[in-house]
């Protein structure tokens, strides 16, 4: 198997509902990969399985050539996958800087007793965490808001703060769950620019998004699900021309492709 992330033959059942049936995808390093489908297609379940929020009934998972078991979000983060959520999950009463510092603690090296005793090693590491957090805030365009309480930020800024916190874990793959949901046109432009900068760093991005225009304009490749099954994979142009995708989105195949 090749690629940064390899997921194959994933199935998941909820009671009498077969949510996923033998689904898989490959994501290359430095690629923005879209995951789309009509409502009820299984894309959120698939996304949650990959990121450890929902256990799969079966499936094979590799990240950077090593098998990983997505059994818990914190274990997946240690493996090198960080995610955001459709509903913002910041520490609302903490500063933007401290929100990012929390994410950075996934990669701390000193043990708990260093923290209790406040050893020189602990003090040095905490200073480095603060510096790194500030750099990430600058990267997402929030450097001036470092001391601002998270709940006082604008909606778009809170979304970007979530991304900064996810990046603080040093992920190989950043998984974004509906990052453009609720954003206005200006905020979407800023989001697209941020994702492009993340890609330029060599990180991969998995994007689940209802804004098909954003997906088709940003992603290198796209995976499409319908009724828990994989129906198409390819470049945005290939996917938009795929009769199965047109059928899934519009109810009947016709000239013109998927609406963008």
mmCIF file of C-alpha atoms in Angstrom:
data_model
loop_
_atom_site.group_PDB
_atom_site.id
_atom_site.type_symbol
_atom_site.label_atom_id
_atom_site.label_comp_id
_atom_site.label_asym_id
_atom_site.label_seq_id
_atom_site.Cartn_x
_atom_site.Cartn_y
_atom_site.Cartn_z
ATOM 1 C CA UNK A 1 0.000 0.000 0.000
ATOM 2 C CA UNK A 2 1.209 3.520 -0.770
ATOM 3 C CA UNK A 3 0.118 6.980 0.262
ATOM 4 C CA UNK A 4 0.209 8.819 3.575
ATOM 5 C CA UNK A 5 -3.173 7.501 4.716
ATOM 6 C CA UNK A 6 -4.535 4.191 3.497
ATOM 7 C CA UNK A 7 -7.992 3.119 4.608
ATOM 8 C CA UNK A 8 -9.568 0.011 3.115
ATOM 9 C CA UNK A 9 -12.665 -2.174 3.450
ATOM 10 C CA UNK A 10 -14.299 -0.162 6.241
ATOM 11 C CA UNK A 11 -17.744 -1.303 7.343
ATOM 12 C CA UNK A 12 -19.947 -0.026 10.134
ATOM 13 C CA UNK A 13 -23.446 -0.997 11.226
ATOM 14 C CA UNK A 14 -25.698 0.829 13.683
ATOM 15 C CA UNK A 15 -28.363 -1.661 14.710
ATOM 16 C CA UNK A 16 -30.255 -2.520 11.544
ATOM 17 C CA UNK A 17 -28.637 0.247 9.478
ATOM 18 C CA UNK A 18 -25.535 -0.532 7.402
ATOM 19 C CA UNK A 19 -23.870 2.885 7.538
ATOM 20 C CA UNK A 20 -20.695 1.880 5.653
ATOM 21 C CA UNK A 21 -20.011 -1.051 3.344
ATOM 22 C CA UNK A 22 -16.415 -1.769 2.319
ATOM 23 C CA UNK A 23 -15.378 1.872 1.959
ATOM 24 C CA UNK A 24 -11.801 3.077 1.530
ATOM 25 C CA UNK A 25 -9.599 5.931 0.368
ATOM 26 C CA UNK A 26 -5.979 6.922 -0.117
ATOM 27 C CA UNK A 27 -4.574 10.343 0.768
ATOM 28 C CA UNK A 28 -1.124 11.420 -0.356
ATOM 29 C CA UNK A 29 1.212 13.692 1.608
ATOM 30 C CA UNK A 30 0.556 17.337 0.774
ATOM 31 C CA UNK A 31 -2.857 16.577 -0.726
ATOM 32 C CA UNK A 32 -6.190 18.190 0.039
ATOM 33 C CA UNK A 33 -8.743 15.390 -0.246
ATOM 34 C CA UNK A 34 -12.460 16.069 -0.224
ATOM 35 C CA UNK A 35 -15.081 13.719 1.188
ATOM 36 C CA UNK A 36 -18.571 14.496 -0.068
ATOM 37 C CA UNK A 37 -21.964 12.936 -0.589
ATOM 38 C CA UNK A 38 -25.656 13.706 -0.179
ATOM 39 C CA UNK A 39 -27.274 13.701 3.246
ATOM 40 C CA UNK A 40 -27.197 10.227 4.783
ATOM 41 C CA UNK A 41 -24.372 9.074 2.506
ATOM 42 C CA UNK A 42 -22.198 7.889 5.417
ATOM 43 C CA UNK A 43 -19.464 10.478 5.025
ATOM 44 C CA UNK A 44 -19.680 11.709 8.629
ATOM 45 C CA UNK A 45 -19.558 8.129 9.929
ATOM 46 C CA UNK A 46 -16.549 7.388 7.710
ATOM 47 C CA UNK A 47 -14.817 10.569 8.865
ATOM 48 C CA UNK A 48 -15.515 9.695 12.506
ATOM 49 C CA UNK A 49 -14.188 6.162 12.020
ATOM 50 C CA UNK A 50 -10.928 7.428 10.495
ATOM 51 C CA UNK A 51 -10.415 9.888 13.361
ATOM 52 C CA UNK A 52 -11.266 7.479 16.184
ATOM 53 C CA UNK A 53 -14.612 8.885 17.282
ATOM 54 C CA UNK A 54 -16.590 5.836 16.107
ATOM 55 C CA UNK A 55 -15.171 2.263 16.094
ATOM 56 C CA UNK A 56 -15.352 0.380 12.791
ATOM 57 C CA UNK A 57 -16.775 -3.121 12.598
ATOM 58 C CA UNK A 58 -13.981 -3.942 10.192
ATOM 59 C CA UNK A 59 -11.336 -2.154 8.160
ATOM 60 C CA UNK A 60 -7.624 -1.676 7.548
ATOM 61 C CA UNK A 61 -5.892 1.571 8.543
ATOM 62 C CA UNK A 62 -2.335 2.730 7.775
ATOM 63 C CA UNK A 63 -0.721 6.097 8.373
ATOM 64 C CA UNK A 64 2.748 6.823 6.965
ATOM 65 C CA UNK A 65 3.273 3.114 6.339
ATOM 66 C CA UNK A 66 2.346 1.987 9.825
ATOM 67 C CA UNK A 67 -0.892 0.339 10.890
ATOM 68 C CA UNK A 68 -2.911 2.306 13.409
ATOM 69 C CA UNK A 69 -6.081 1.478 15.303
ATOM 70 C CA UNK A 70 -8.579 4.345 15.396
ATOM 71 C CA UNK A 71 -10.075 3.323 18.731
ATOM 72 C CA UNK A 72 -9.880 6.691 20.508
ATOM 73 C CA UNK A 73 -9.392 10.299 19.412
ATOM 74 C CA UNK A 74 -6.335 10.852 21.636
ATOM 75 C CA UNK A 75 -4.640 7.724 20.263
ATOM 76 C CA UNK A 76 -5.313 8.862 16.717
ATOM 77 C CA UNK A 77 -3.811 12.263 17.579
ATOM 78 C CA UNK A 78 -0.654 10.554 18.836
ATOM 79 C CA UNK A 79 -0.499 8.574 15.580
ATOM 80 C CA UNK A 80 -0.479 11.839 13.622
ATOM 81 C CA UNK A 81 -4.087 12.740 12.752
ATOM 82 C CA UNK A 82 -5.712 15.860 14.197
ATOM 83 C CA UNK A 83 -9.314 16.856 13.607
ATOM 84 C CA UNK A 84 -11.774 19.672 14.091
ATOM 85 C CA UNK A 85 -15.504 19.310 14.650
ATOM 86 C CA UNK A 86 -18.552 20.691 12.866
ATOM 87 C CA UNK A 87 -19.672 22.294 16.123
ATOM 88 C CA UNK A 88 -16.903 24.489 17.533
ATOM 89 C CA UNK A 89 -15.271 22.879 20.583
ATOM 90 C CA UNK A 90 -12.965 25.511 22.005
ATOM 91 C CA UNK A 91 -12.269 26.237 25.656
ATOM 92 C CA UNK A 92 -14.501 29.294 25.563
ATOM 93 C CA UNK A 93 -13.175 31.046 28.674
ATOM 94 C CA UNK A 94 -9.506 30.488 27.884
ATOM 95 C CA UNK A 95 -7.384 32.782 25.737
ATOM 96 C CA UNK A 96 -6.662 31.952 22.122
ATOM 97 C CA UNK A 97 -3.037 31.339 23.093
ATOM 98 C CA UNK A 98 -3.965 28.909 25.866
ATOM 99 C CA UNK A 99 -6.322 27.018 23.561
ATOM 100 C CA UNK A 100 -3.405 26.358 21.223
ATOM 101 C CA UNK A 101 -1.102 25.552 24.146
ATOM 102 C CA UNK A 102 -3.524 22.790 25.164
ATOM 103 C CA UNK A 103 -3.163 21.189 21.749
ATOM 104 C CA UNK A 104 0.601 21.457 21.932
ATOM 105 C CA UNK A 105 0.713 19.450 25.157
ATOM 106 C CA UNK A 106 0.048 16.282 23.154
ATOM 107 C CA UNK A 107 3.735 16.453 22.178
ATOM 108 C CA UNK A 108 5.229 17.309 25.567
ATOM 109 C CA UNK A 109 8.225 15.265 26.676
ATOM 110 C CA UNK A 110 8.784 15.992 30.363
ATOM 111 C CA UNK A 111 6.956 13.801 32.878
ATOM 112 C CA UNK A 112 4.262 14.875 35.322
ATOM 113 C CA UNK A 113 6.683 15.130 38.222
ATOM 114 C CA UNK A 114 8.650 17.802 36.353
ATOM 115 C CA UNK A 115 5.423 19.820 36.270
ATOM 116 C CA UNK A 116 4.762 19.259 39.980
ATOM 117 C CA UNK A 117 8.296 20.351 40.923
ATOM 118 C CA UNK A 118 8.502 22.998 38.196
ATOM 119 C CA UNK A 119 11.946 21.810 37.216
ATOM 120 C CA UNK A 120 14.107 23.768 34.757
ATOM 121 C CA UNK A 121 13.219 21.217 32.064
ATOM 122 C CA UNK A 122 9.511 21.893 32.647
ATOM 123 C CA UNK A 123 9.990 25.666 32.560
ATOM 124 C CA UNK A 124 11.966 25.450 29.298
ATOM 125 C CA UNK A 125 9.369 23.227 27.666
ATOM 126 C CA UNK A 126 6.482 25.462 28.734
ATOM 127 C CA UNK A 127 8.275 28.472 27.277
ATOM 128 C CA UNK A 128 8.779 26.585 24.003
ATOM 129 C CA UNK A 129 5.096 25.597 23.951
ATOM 130 C CA UNK A 130 4.093 29.236 24.359
ATOM 131 C CA UNK A 131 6.422 30.333 21.549
ATOM 132 C CA UNK A 132 5.130 27.580 19.245
ATOM 133 C CA UNK A 133 1.521 28.475 20.047
ATOM 134 C CA UNK A 134 2.139 32.115 19.171
ATOM 135 C CA UNK A 135 3.739 31.096 15.859
ATOM 136 C CA UNK A 136 0.664 29.016 15.009
ATOM 137 C CA UNK A 137 -1.661 31.896 15.843
ATOM 138 C CA UNK A 138 0.359 34.094 13.496
ATOM 139 C CA UNK A 139 0.121 31.377 10.835
ATOM 140 C CA UNK A 140 -3.696 31.286 10.949
ATOM 141 C CA UNK A 141 -3.960 35.075 11.124
ATOM 142 C CA UNK A 142 -4.771 35.438 14.817
ATOM 143 C CA UNK A 143 -1.465 36.651 16.221
ATOM 144 C CA UNK A 144 -2.969 39.923 17.459
ATOM 145 C CA UNK A 145 -5.760 38.068 19.260
ATOM 146 C CA UNK A 146 -3.486 35.792 21.297
ATOM 147 C CA UNK A 147 -4.665 37.152 24.663
ATOM 148 C CA UNK A 148 -8.295 37.472 23.641
ATOM 149 C CA UNK A 149 -10.771 35.075 25.241
ATOM 150 C CA UNK A 150 -11.944 32.479 22.735
ATOM 151 C CA UNK A 151 -15.664 33.169 23.079
ATOM 152 C CA UNK A 152 -15.144 36.848 22.197
ATOM 153 C CA UNK A 153 -13.651 36.006 18.798
ATOM 154 C CA UNK A 154 -15.743 36.193 15.643
ATOM 155 C CA UNK A 155 -17.176 32.959 14.287
ATOM 156 C CA UNK A 156 -14.615 32.746 11.499
ATOM 157 C CA UNK A 157 -11.768 33.471 13.896
ATOM 158 C CA UNK A 158 -12.977 30.707 16.216
ATOM 159 C CA UNK A 159 -12.884 28.285 13.290
ATOM 160 C CA UNK A 160 -9.313 29.280 12.508
ATOM 161 C CA UNK A 161 -8.386 28.995 16.185
ATOM 162 C CA UNK A 162 -9.638 25.406 16.155
ATOM 163 C CA UNK A 163 -7.391 24.717 13.193
ATOM 164 C CA UNK A 164 -4.415 26.290 15.001
ATOM 165 C CA UNK A 165 -5.060 24.056 18.023
ATOM 166 C CA UNK A 166 -5.230 20.991 15.770
ATOM 167 C CA UNK A 167 -1.990 21.993 14.054
ATOM 168 C CA UNK A 168 -0.337 22.276 17.462
ATOM 169 C CA UNK A 169 -0.364 18.475 17.701
ATOM 170 C CA UNK A 170 2.002 18.340 14.682
ATOM 171 C CA UNK A 171 -0.315 16.183 12.568
ATOM 172 C CA UNK A 172 0.673 14.421 9.400
ATOM 173 C CA UNK A 173 -2.991 14.653 8.389
ATOM 174 C CA UNK A 174 -5.412 17.417 9.348
ATOM 175 C CA UNK A 175 -9.063 16.315 9.203
ATOM 176 C CA UNK A 176 -11.544 19.188 8.937
ATOM 177 C CA UNK A 177 -15.225 18.541 9.653
ATOM 178 C CA UNK A 178 -17.413 21.116 7.844
ATOM 179 C CA UNK A 179 -14.947 23.988 8.439
ATOM 180 C CA UNK A 180 -16.914 26.387 6.218
ATOM 181 C CA UNK A 181 -20.262 25.747 7.941
ATOM 182 C CA UNK A 182 -21.796 29.065 8.971
ATOM 183 C CA UNK A 183 -19.106 31.158 7.322
ATOM 184 C CA UNK A 184 -19.799 34.155 5.118
ATOM 185 C CA UNK A 185 -18.121 34.614 1.741
ATOM 186 C CA UNK A 186 -15.175 36.605 3.139
ATOM 187 C CA UNK A 187 -14.510 34.055 5.863
ATOM 188 C CA UNK A 188 -14.560 31.254 3.290
ATOM 189 C CA UNK A 189 -11.902 33.042 1.255
ATOM 190 C CA UNK A 190 -9.688 33.275 4.355
ATOM 191 C CA UNK A 191 -10.335 29.606 5.129
ATOM 192 C CA UNK A 192 -9.372 28.542 1.631
ATOM 193 C CA UNK A 193 -6.145 30.532 1.832
ATOM 194 C CA UNK A 194 -5.319 28.919 5.175
ATOM 195 C CA UNK A 195 -5.878 25.406 3.853
ATOM 196 C CA UNK A 196 -3.689 26.182 0.864
ATOM 197 C CA UNK A 197 -0.903 27.333 3.211
ATOM 198 C CA UNK A 198 -1.251 24.122 5.208
ATOM 199 C CA UNK A 199 -0.929 22.111 1.999
ATOM 200 C CA UNK A 200 2.148 24.127 1.062
ATOM 201 C CA UNK A 201 3.773 22.923 4.302
ATOM 202 C CA UNK A 202 3.470 19.355 3.019
ATOM 203 C CA UNK A 203 0.645 18.356 5.336
ATOM 204 C CA UNK A 204 -2.319 16.400 4.035
ATOM 205 C CA UNK A 205 -5.854 17.641 4.619
ATOM 206 C CA UNK A 206 -9.046 15.585 4.652
ATOM 207 C CA UNK A 207 -12.011 17.870 4.134
ATOM 208 C CA UNK A 208 -15.635 16.894 4.702
ATOM 209 C CA UNK A 209 -17.740 19.751 3.431
ATOM 210 C CA UNK A 210 -21.227 20.496 2.102
ATOM 211 C CA UNK A 211 -20.007 23.486 0.104
ATOM 212 C CA UNK A 212 -19.367 21.624 -3.146
ATOM 213 C CA UNK A 213 -18.030 24.761 -4.846
ATOM 214 C CA UNK A 214 -15.340 25.104 -2.164
ATOM 215 C CA UNK A 215 -14.447 21.406 -2.424
ATOM 216 C CA UNK A 216 -14.186 21.403 -6.198
ATOM 217 C CA UNK A 217 -12.092 24.560 -6.242
ATOM 218 C CA UNK A 218 -9.696 23.527 -3.496
ATOM 219 C CA UNK A 219 -9.252 19.754 -3.425
ATOM 220 C CA UNK A 220 -6.712 17.748 -5.411
ATOM 221 C CA UNK A 221 -8.911 14.650 -5.300
ATOM 222 C CA UNK A 222 -12.401 13.834 -4.085
ATOM 223 C CA UNK A 223 -14.078 10.739 -2.656
ATOM 224 C CA UNK A 224 -17.857 10.480 -3.012
ATOM 225 C CA UNK A 225 -20.107 8.267 -0.887
ATOM 226 C CA UNK A 226 -23.779 7.455 -1.278
ATOM 227 C CA UNK A 227 -25.856 5.201 0.966
ATOM 228 C CA UNK A 228 -22.755 3.997 2.768
ATOM 229 C CA UNK A 229 -20.919 2.950 -0.382
ATOM 230 C CA UNK A 230 -18.073 4.399 -2.419
ATOM 231 C CA UNK A 231 -19.421 5.600 -5.766
ATOM 232 C CA UNK A 232 -16.556 7.714 -7.133
ATOM 233 C CA UNK A 233 -12.989 8.850 -6.569
ATOM 234 C CA UNK A 234 -10.837 11.117 -8.677
ATOM 235 C CA UNK A 235 -10.011 14.692 -9.504
ATOM 236 C CA UNK A 236 -12.768 17.277 -9.083
ATOM 237 C CA UNK A 237 -13.286 17.376 -12.853
ATOM 238 C CA UNK A 238 -13.585 13.585 -13.058
ATOM 239 C CA UNK A 239 -16.005 13.418 -10.142
ATOM 240 C CA UNK A 240 -18.231 16.194 -11.496
ATOM 241 C CA UNK A 241 -18.660 14.275 -14.773
ATOM 242 C CA UNK A 242 -19.315 10.912 -13.113
ATOM 243 C CA UNK A 243 -22.876 9.712 -13.866
ATOM 244 C CA UNK A 244 -23.180 7.985 -10.471
ATOM 245 C CA UNK A 245 -22.313 11.223 -8.687
ATOM 246 C CA UNK A 246 -24.759 13.219 -10.775
ATOM 247 C CA UNK A 247 -27.435 10.639 -10.014
ATOM 248 C CA UNK A 248 -26.725 10.777 -6.272
ATOM 249 C CA UNK A 249 -26.872 14.568 -6.092
ATOM 250 C CA UNK A 250 -29.606 15.383 -8.571
ATOM 251 C CA UNK A 251 -31.753 12.258 -8.640
ATOM 252 C CA UNK A 252 -31.244 11.659 -12.362
ATOM 253 C CA UNK A 253 -28.231 11.834 -14.654
ATOM 254 C CA UNK A 254 -28.104 14.703 -17.097
ATOM 255 C CA UNK A 255 -25.619 16.895 -18.865
ATOM 256 C CA UNK A 256 -23.827 19.492 -16.784
ATOM 257 C CA UNK A 257 -22.419 17.485 -13.905
ATOM 258 C CA UNK A 258 -22.553 18.074 -10.184
ATOM 259 C CA UNK A 259 -23.598 21.585 -9.179
ATOM 260 C CA UNK A 260 -20.656 23.730 -8.126
#
